[in-house]
CSV table of C-alpha atoms and ligand atoms in Angstrom, one decimal:
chain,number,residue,atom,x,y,z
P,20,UNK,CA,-0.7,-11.7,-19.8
P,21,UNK,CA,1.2,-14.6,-18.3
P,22,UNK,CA,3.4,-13.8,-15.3
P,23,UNK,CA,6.6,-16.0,-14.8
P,24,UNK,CA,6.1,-16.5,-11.3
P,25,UNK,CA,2.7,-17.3,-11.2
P,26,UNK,CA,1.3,-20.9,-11.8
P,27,UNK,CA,-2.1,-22.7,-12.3
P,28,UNK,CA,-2.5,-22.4,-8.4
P,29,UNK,CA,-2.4,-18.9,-8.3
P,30,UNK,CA,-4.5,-18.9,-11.3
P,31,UNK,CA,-7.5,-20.4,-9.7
P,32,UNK,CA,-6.9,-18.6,-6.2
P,33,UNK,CA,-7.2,-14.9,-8.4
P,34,UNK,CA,-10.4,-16.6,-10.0
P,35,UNK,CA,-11.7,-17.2,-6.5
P,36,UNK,CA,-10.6,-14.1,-5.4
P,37,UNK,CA,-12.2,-11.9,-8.1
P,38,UNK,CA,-15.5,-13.9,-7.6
P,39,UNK,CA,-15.6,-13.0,-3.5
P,40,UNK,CA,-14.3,-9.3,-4.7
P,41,UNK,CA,-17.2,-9.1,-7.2
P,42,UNK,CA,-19.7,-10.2,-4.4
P,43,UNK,CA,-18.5,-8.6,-1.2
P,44,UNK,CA,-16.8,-5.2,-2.3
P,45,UNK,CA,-17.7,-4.1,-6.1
P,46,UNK,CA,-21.3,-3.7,-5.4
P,47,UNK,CA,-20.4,-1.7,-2.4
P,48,UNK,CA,-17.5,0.2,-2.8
P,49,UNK,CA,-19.3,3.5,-4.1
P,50,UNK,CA,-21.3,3.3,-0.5
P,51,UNK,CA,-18.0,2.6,1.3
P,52,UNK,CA,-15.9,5.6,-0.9
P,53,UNK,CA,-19.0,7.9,0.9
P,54,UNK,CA,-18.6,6.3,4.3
P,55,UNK,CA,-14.9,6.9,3.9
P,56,UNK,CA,-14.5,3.7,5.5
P,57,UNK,CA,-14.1,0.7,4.8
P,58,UNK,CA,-16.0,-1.9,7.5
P,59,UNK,CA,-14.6,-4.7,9.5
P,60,UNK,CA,-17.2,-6.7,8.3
P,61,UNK,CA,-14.9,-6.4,5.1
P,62,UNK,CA,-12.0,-7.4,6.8
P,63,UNK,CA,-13.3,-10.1,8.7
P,64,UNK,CA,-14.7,-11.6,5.6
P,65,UNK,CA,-11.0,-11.4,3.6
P,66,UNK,CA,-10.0,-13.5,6.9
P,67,UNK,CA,-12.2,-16.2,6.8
P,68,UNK,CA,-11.5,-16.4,2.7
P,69,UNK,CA,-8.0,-16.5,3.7
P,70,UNK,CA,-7.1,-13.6,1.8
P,71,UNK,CA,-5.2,-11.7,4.6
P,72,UNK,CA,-1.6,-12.6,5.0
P,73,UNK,CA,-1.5,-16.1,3.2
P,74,UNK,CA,2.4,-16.3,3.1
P,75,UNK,CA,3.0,-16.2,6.5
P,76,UNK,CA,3.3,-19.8,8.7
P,77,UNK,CA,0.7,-22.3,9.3
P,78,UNK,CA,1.4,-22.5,12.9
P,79,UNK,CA,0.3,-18.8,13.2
P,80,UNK,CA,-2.6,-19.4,11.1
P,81,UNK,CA,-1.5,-18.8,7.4
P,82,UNK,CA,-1.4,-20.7,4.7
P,83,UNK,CA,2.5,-20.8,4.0
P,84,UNK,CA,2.1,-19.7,0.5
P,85,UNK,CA,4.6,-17.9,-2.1
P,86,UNK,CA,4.4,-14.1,-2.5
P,87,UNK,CA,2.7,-14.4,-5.6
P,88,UNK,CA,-0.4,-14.5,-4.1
P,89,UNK,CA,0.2,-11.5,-2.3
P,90,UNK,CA,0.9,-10.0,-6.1
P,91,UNK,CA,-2.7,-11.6,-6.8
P,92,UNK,CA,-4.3,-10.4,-3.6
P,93,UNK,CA,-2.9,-6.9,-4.7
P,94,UNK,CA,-4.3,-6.5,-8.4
P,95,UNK,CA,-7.3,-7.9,-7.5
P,96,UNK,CA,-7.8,-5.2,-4.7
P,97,UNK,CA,-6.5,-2.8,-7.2
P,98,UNK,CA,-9.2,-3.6,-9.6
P,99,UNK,CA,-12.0,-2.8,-7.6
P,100,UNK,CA,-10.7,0.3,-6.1
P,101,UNK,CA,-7.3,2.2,-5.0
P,102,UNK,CA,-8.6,2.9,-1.4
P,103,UNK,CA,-8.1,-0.9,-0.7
P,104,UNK,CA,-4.5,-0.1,-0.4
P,105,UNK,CA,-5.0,-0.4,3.7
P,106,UNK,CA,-5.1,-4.0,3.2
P,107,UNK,CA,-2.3,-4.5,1.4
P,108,UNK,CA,-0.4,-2.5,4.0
P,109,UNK,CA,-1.5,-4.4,6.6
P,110,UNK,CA,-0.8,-7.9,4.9
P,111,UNK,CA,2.5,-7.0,2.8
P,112,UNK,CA,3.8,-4.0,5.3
P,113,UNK,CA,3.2,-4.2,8.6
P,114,UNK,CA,2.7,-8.0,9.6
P,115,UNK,CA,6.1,-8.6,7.8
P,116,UNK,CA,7.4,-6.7,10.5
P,117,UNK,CA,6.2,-9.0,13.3
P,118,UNK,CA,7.3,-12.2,11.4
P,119,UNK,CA,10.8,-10.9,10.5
P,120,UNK,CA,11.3,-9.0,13.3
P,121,UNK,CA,9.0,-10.5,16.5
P,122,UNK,CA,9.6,-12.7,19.4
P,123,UNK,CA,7.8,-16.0,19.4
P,124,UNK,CA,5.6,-15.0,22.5
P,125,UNK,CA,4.6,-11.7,20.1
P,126,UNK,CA,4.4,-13.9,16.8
P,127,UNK,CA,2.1,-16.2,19.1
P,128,UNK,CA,0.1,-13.6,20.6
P,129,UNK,CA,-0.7,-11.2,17.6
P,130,UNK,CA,-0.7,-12.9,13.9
P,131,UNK,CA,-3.0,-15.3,14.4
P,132,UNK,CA,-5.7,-12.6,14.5
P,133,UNK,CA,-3.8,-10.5,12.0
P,134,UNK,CA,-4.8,-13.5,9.6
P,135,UNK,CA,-8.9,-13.8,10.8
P,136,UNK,CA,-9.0,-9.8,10.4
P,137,UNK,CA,-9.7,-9.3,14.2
P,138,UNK,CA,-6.4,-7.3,14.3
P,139,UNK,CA,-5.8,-4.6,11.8
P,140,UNK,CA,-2.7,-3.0,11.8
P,141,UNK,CA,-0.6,0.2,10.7
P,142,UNK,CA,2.8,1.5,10.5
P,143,UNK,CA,3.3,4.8,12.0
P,144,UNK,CA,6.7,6.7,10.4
P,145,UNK,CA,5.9,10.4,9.0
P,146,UNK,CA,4.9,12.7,11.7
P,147,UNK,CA,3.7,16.4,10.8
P,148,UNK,CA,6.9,17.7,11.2
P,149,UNK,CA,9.2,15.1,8.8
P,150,UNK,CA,8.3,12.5,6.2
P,151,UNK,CA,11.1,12.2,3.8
P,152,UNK,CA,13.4,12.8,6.3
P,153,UNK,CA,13.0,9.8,8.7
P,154,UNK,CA,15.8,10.0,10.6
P,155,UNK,CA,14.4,13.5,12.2
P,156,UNK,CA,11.4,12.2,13.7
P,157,UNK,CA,10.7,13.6,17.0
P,158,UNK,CA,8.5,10.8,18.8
P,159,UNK,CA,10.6,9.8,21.6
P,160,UNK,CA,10.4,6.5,23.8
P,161,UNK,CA,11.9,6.4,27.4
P,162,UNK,CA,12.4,3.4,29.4
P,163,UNK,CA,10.6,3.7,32.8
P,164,UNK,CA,10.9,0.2,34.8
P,165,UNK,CA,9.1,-1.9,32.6
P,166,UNK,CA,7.7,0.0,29.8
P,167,UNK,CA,8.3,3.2,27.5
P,168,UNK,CA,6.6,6.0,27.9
P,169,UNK,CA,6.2,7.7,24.7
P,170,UNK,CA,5.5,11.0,23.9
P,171,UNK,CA,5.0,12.7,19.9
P,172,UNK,CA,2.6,12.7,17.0
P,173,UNK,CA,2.2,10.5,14.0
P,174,UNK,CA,0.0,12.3,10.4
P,175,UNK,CA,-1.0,10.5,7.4
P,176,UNK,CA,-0.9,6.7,8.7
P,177,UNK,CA,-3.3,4.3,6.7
P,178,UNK,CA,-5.6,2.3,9.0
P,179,UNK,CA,-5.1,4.7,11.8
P,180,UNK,CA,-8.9,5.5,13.0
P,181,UNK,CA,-9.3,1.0,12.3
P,182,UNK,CA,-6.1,-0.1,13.7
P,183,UNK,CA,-5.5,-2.2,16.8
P,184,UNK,CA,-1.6,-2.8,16.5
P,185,UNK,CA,0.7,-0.2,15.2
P,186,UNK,CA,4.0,-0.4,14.1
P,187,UNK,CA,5.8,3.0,15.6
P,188,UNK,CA,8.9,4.3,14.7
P,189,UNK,CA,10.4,5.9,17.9
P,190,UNK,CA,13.3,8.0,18.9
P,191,UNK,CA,14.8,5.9,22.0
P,192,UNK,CA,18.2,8.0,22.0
P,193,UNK,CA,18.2,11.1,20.8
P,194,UNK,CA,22.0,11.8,21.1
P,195,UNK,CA,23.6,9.0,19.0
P,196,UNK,CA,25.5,10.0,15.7
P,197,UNK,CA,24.2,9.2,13.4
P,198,UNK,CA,21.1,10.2,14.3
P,199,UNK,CA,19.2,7.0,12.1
P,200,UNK,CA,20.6,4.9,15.1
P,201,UNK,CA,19.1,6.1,18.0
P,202,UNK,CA,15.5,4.7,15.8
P,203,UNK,CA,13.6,1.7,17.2
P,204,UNK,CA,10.5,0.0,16.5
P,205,UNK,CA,7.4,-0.3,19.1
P,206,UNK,CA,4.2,-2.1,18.9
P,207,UNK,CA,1.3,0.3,20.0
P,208,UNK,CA,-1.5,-1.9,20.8
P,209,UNK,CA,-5.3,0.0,20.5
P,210,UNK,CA,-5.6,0.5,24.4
P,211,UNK,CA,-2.1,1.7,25.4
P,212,UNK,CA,-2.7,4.3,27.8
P,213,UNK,CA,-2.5,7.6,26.7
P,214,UNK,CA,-2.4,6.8,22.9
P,215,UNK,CA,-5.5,8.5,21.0
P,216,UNK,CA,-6.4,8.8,17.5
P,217,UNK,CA,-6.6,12.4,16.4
P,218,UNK,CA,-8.5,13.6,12.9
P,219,UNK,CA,-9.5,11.2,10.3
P,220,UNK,CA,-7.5,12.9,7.5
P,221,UNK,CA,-10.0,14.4,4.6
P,222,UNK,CA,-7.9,13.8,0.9
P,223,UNK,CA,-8.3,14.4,-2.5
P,224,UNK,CA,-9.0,10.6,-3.1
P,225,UNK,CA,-8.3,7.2,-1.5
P,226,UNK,CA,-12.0,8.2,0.0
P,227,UNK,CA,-12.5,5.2,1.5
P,228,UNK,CA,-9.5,4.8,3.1
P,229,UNK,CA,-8.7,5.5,6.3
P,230,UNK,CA,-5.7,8.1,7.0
P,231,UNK,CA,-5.2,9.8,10.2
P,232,UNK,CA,-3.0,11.2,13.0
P,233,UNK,CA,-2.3,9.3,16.1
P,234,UNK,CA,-1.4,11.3,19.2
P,235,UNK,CA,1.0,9.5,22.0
P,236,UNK,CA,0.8,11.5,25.3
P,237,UNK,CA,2.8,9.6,28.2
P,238,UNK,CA,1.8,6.8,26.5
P,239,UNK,CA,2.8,3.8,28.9
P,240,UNK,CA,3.9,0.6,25.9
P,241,UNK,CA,5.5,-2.6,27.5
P,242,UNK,CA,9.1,-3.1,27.6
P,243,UNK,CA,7.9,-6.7,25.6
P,244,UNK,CA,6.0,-4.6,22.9
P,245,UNK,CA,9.8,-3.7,21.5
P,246,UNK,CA,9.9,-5.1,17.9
P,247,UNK,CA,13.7,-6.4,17.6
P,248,UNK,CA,16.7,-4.5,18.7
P,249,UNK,CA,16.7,-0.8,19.9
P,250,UNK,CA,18.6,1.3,17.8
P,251,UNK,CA,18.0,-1.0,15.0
P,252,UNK,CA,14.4,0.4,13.6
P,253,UNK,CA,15.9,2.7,10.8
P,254,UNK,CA,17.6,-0.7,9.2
P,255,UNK,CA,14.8,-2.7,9.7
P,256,UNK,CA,12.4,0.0,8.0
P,257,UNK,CA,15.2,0.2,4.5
P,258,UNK,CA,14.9,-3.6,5.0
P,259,UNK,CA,11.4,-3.5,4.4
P,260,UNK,CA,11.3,-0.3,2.5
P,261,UNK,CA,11.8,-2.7,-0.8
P,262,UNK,CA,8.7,-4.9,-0.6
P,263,UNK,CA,6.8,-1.5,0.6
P,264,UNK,CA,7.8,0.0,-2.9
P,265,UNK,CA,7.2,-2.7,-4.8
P,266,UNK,CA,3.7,-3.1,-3.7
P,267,UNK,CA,3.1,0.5,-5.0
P,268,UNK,CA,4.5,0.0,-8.2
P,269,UNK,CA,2.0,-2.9,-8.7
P,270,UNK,CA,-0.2,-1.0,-7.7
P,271,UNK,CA,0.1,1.6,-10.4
P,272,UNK,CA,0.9,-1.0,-12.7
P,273,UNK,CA,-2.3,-2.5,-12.1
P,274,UNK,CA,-4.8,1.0,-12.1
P,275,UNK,CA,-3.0,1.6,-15.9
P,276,UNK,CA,-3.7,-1.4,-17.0
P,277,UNK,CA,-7.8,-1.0,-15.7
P,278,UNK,CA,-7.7,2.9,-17.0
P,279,UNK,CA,-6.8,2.0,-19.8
P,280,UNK,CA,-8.9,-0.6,-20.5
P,281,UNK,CA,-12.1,1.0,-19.3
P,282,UNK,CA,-11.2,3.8,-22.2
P,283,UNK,CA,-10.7,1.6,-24.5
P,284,UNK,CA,-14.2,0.0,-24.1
P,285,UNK,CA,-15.3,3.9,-23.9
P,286,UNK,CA,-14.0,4.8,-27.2
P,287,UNK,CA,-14.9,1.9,-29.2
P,288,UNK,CA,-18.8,2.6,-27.8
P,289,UNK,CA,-19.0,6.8,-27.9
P,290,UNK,CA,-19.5,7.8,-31.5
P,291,UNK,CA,-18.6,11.7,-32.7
P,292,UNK,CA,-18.7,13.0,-35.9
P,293,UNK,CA,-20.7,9.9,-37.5
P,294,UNK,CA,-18.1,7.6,-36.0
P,295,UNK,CA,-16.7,6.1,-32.8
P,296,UNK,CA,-13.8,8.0,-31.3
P,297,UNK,CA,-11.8,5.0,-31.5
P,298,UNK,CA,-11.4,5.7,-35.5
P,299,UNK,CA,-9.7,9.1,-35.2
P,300,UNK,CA,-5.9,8.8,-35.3
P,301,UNK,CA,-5.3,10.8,-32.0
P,302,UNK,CA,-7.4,8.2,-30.2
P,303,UNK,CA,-5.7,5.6,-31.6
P,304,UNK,CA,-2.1,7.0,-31.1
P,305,UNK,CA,-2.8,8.2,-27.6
P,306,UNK,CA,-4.6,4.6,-26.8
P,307,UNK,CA,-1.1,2.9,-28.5
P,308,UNK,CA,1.4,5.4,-26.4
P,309,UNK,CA,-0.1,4.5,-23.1
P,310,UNK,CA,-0.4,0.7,-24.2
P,311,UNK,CA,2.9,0.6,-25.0
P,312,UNK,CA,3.9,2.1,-21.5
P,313,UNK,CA,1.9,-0.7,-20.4
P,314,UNK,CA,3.2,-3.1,-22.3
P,315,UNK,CA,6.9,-2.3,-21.0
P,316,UNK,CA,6.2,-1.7,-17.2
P,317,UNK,CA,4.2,-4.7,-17.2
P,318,UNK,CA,7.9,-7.1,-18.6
P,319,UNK,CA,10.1,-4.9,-16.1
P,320,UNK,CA,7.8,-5.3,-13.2
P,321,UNK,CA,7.0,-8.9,-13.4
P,322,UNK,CA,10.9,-9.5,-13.9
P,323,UNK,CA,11.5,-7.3,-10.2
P,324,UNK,CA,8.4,-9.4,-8.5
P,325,UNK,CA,10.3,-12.9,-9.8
P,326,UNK,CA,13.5,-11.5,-8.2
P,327,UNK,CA,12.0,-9.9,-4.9
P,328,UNK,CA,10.2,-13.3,-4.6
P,329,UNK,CA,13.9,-15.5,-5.3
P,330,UNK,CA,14.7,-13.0,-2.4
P,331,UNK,CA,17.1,-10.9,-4.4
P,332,UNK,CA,18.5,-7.3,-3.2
P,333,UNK,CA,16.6,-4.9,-5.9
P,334,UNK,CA,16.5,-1.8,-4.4
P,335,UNK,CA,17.5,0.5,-7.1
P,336,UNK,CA,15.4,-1.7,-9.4
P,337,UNK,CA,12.5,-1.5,-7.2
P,338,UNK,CA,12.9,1.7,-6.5
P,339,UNK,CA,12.9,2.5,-10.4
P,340,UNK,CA,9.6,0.7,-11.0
P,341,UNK,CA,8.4,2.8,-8.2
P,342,UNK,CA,8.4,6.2,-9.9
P,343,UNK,CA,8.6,5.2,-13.3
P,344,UNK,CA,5.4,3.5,-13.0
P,345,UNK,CA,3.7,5.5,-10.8
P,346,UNK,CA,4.4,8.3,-13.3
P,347,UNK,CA,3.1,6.5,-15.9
P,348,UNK,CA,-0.1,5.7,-14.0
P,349,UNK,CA,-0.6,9.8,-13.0
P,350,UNK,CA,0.1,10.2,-16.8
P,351,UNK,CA,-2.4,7.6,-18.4
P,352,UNK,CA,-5.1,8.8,-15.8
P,353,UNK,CA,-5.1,12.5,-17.3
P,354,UNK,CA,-5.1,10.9,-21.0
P,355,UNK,CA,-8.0,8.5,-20.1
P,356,UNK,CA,-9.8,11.0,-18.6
P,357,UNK,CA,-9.2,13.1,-21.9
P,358,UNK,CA,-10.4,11.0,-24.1
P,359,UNK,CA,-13.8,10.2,-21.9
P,360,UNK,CA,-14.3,13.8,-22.8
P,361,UNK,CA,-17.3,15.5,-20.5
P,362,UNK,CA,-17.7,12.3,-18.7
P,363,UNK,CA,-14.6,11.5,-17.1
P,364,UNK,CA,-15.4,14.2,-15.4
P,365,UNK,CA,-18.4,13.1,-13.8
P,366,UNK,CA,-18.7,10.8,-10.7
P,367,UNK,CA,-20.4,8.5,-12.6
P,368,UNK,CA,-17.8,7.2,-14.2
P,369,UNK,CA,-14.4,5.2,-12.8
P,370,UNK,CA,-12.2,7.4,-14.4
P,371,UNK,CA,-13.1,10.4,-12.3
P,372,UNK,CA,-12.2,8.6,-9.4
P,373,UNK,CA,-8.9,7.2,-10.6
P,374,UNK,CA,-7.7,10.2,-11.4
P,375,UNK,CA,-8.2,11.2,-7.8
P,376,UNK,CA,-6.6,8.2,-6.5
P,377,UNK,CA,-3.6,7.9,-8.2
P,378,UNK,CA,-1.4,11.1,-7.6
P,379,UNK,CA,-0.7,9.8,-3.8
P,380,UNK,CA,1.1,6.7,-5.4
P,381,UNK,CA,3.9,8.8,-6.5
P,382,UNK,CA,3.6,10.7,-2.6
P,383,UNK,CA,3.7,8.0,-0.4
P,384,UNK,CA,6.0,4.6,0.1
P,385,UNK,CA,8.9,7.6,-0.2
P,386,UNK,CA,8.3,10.2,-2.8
P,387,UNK,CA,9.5,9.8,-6.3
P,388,UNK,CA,12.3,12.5,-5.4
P,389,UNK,CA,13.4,10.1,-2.8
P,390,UNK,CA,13.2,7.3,-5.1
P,391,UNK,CA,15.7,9.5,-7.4
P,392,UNK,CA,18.3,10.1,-4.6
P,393,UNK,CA,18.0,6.5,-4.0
P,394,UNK,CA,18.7,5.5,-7.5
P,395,UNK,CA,21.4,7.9,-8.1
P,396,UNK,CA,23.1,7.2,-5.1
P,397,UNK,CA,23.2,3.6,-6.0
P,398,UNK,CA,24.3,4.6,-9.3
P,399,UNK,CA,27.4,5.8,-7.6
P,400,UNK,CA,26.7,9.4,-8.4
U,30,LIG,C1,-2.6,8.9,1.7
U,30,LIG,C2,-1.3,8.8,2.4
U,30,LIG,C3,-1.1,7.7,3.2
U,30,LIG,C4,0.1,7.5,3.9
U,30,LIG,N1,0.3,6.4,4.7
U,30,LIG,C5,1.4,6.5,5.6
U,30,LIG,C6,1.5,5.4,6.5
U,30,LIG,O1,0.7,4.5,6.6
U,30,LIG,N2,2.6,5.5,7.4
U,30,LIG,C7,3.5,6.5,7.3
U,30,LIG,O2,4.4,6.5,8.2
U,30,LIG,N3,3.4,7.5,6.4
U,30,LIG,C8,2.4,7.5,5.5
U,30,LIG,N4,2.2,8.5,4.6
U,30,LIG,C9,3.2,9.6,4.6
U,30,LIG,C10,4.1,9.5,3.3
U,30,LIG,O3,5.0,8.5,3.3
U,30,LIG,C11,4.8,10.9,3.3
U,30,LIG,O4,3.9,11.9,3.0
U,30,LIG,C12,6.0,10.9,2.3
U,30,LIG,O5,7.0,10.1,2.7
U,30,LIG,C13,6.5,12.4,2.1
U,30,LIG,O6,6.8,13.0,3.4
U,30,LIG,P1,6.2,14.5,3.6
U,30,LIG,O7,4.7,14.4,3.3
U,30,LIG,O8,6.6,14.9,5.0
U,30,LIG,O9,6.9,15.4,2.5
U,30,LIG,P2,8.3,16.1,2.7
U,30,LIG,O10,9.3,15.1,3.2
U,30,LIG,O11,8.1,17.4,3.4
U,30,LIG,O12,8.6,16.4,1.2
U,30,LIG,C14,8.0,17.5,0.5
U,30,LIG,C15,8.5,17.6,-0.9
U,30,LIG,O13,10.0,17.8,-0.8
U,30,LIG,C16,10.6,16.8,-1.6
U,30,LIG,N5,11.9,16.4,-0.9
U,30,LIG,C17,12.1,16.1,0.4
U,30,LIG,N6,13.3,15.7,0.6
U,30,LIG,C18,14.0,15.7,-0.6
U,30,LIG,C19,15.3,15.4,-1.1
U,30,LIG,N7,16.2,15.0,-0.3
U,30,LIG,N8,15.5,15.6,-2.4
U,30,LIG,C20,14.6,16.0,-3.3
U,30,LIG,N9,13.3,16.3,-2.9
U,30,LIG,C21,13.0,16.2,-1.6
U,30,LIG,C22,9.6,15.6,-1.6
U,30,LIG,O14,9.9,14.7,-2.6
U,30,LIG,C23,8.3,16.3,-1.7
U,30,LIG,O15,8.1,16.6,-3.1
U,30,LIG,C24,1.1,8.6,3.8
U,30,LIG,C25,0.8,9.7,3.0
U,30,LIG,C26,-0.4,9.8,2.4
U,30,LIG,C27,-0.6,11.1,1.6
């Protein structure tokens, strides 16, 4: 399938890509699903490829590339597995952060080694007692001389055990109206006093992804480590929100398009009956419904990556794609792993663990409820 804002040179990066992919995480990505971790070694290797954040400057060690190759980076991590999804956080939502929102001393200082993989980073929002509703979170920050001490709880952040640098969001006035504004942004660096990891979350999939909560107890953060304005966090996150989304959607995009090619080769090779399943009708009509849903999330989501990339204001678009595809994905997963019969529900086969992997996508980036307020909000409703 050709996508309009891709071009020969992103053709042959994917190649490249897919070839490193094939060598460095396919054959190992059963072992790492086990481990429930994925290794540095894995991320220092995407650095030295220059596969972690391309887009971003040469003069902080990118490459200074379009964000279609972050669209590449993200199928082809998609392809071999949704647990990878902690490196497209760290290249598409957190560092984005520190280049749109960093001084030049913290630009200097951190995304060089965001780019070699010697720095992995996270973005800590949710906390155990709000998600959805971000503006409630509890985590406060209070200025003491010259740092904030920071006391609260983060749950379900991606990369937490592996992170050094973590983007969290942080109460710094608690009595403001609206309450959104009294949100700011702090960089957490991996030996901030009094920060500590807490469980490495177990889940249904994502196995070898690393979730967990992050404890902050007096936690002592420099005055310096401030990302942007105070009071501004909660604008910067819906600023960001949109790329965050996106990425999701592509993400689902990208798992139907794999599920249901994997069934397709399943079908044509399992016979029943004296004949391969692929000749009954409701094979063929269920294989034709979820192309087709294919087929049209593929046109509308490579027309919402052209306009994020022109640096257009699609929101309501975005956030569309976001459940509508991540719907689709939950829904082709149960089909394909129908019509695999007694096999997709064995281990052994990739459609078991797809359809443990994809239910989160509808979950997290802001639930598919939220994505509904959104819309209809912006629908004037
Ligand atoms: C694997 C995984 C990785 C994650 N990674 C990160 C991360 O890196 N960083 C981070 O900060 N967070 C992360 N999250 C958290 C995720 O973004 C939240 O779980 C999500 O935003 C929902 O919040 P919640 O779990 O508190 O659910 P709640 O907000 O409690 O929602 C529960 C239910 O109520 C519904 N609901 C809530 N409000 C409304 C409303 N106004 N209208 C209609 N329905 C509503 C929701 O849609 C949902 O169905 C991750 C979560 C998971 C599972």
């Amino acid at each position: 399938m050709k996508h309009p804002y891709l071009n020969e040179d992103h053709e042959i990066f994917r190649k490249s890509l897919r070839k490193f992919l094939d060598k460095v995480a396919y054959p190992f990505y059963e072992q790492w699903e086990e481990d429930r971790m994925i290794p540095r070694s894995f991320w220092k290797k995407m650095g030295e490829h220059g596969f972690l954040c391309p887009d971003i400057d040469e003069e902080y060690g990118g490459s200074e590339v379009d964000w279609g190759f972050a669209v590449v980076i993200n199928e082809e991590l998609e392809r071999v597995g949704s647990g990878l999804i902690g490196i497209g956080l760290h290249n598409d939502i957190v560092v984005p952060y520190i280049t749109a929102y960093g001084t030049e001393k913290q630009k200097q200082r951190w995304l060089p080694k965001c780019v070699t993989g010697e720095i992995i980073t996270a973005i800590a929002m949710t906390e155990p007692g709000t998600g959805s509703d971000l503006a409630n979170i509890k985590t406060t920050a209070k200025l003491d001389g010259d740092h904030y001490i920071v006391n609260g709880q983060k749950t379900f952040i991606t990369n937490g055990i592996q992170s050094d640098l973590i983007v969290v969001a942080v109460k710094t006035d608690l009595n403001v109206v609206p309450k959104h504004k009294g949100v700011s942004l702090l960089v957490i660096e991996r030996d901030a006093p009094g920060f500590s990891r807490g469980r490495k979350l177990n889940k249904v999939g994502l196995h070898c992804q690393d979730t967990a909560e992050l404890i902050f107890e007096d936690c002592r953060v420099p005055k310096e480590n401030l990302l942007g304005e105070e009071g501004k966090g909660f604008l910067y996150l819906m600023e960001k929100l949109q790329q965050e989304r996106l990425l999701v959607a592509i993400g689902a995009q990208t798992a139907s398009e794999v599920m249901l090619k994997m069934t397709m080769d399943y079908v044509k090779s399992r016979e029943a009956f004296g004949k391969p399943i692929s000749q009954f009708q409701n094979t063929q009509f269920k294989i034709v419904e979820m192309a087709t849903d294919i087929e049209m999330g593929r046109v509308f989501l490579d027309q919402l990556i052209a306009e994020h990339i022109e640096g257009k204001n699609v929101v309501t678009k975005v956030s569309m794609a976001k459940w509508k595809l991540t719907d689709i994905a939950k829904k082709i997963a149960a089909e394909c792993m129908q019509l695999h019969g007694g096999y997709g529900y064995m281990e052994e086969y990739e459609i078991a663990r797809r359809f443990r992997d994809i239910p989160v996508s509808s979950i997290y980036a802001g639930t598919n409820e939220i994505m509904k307020t959104i819309i209809a909000k912006n629908l004037g409703l």
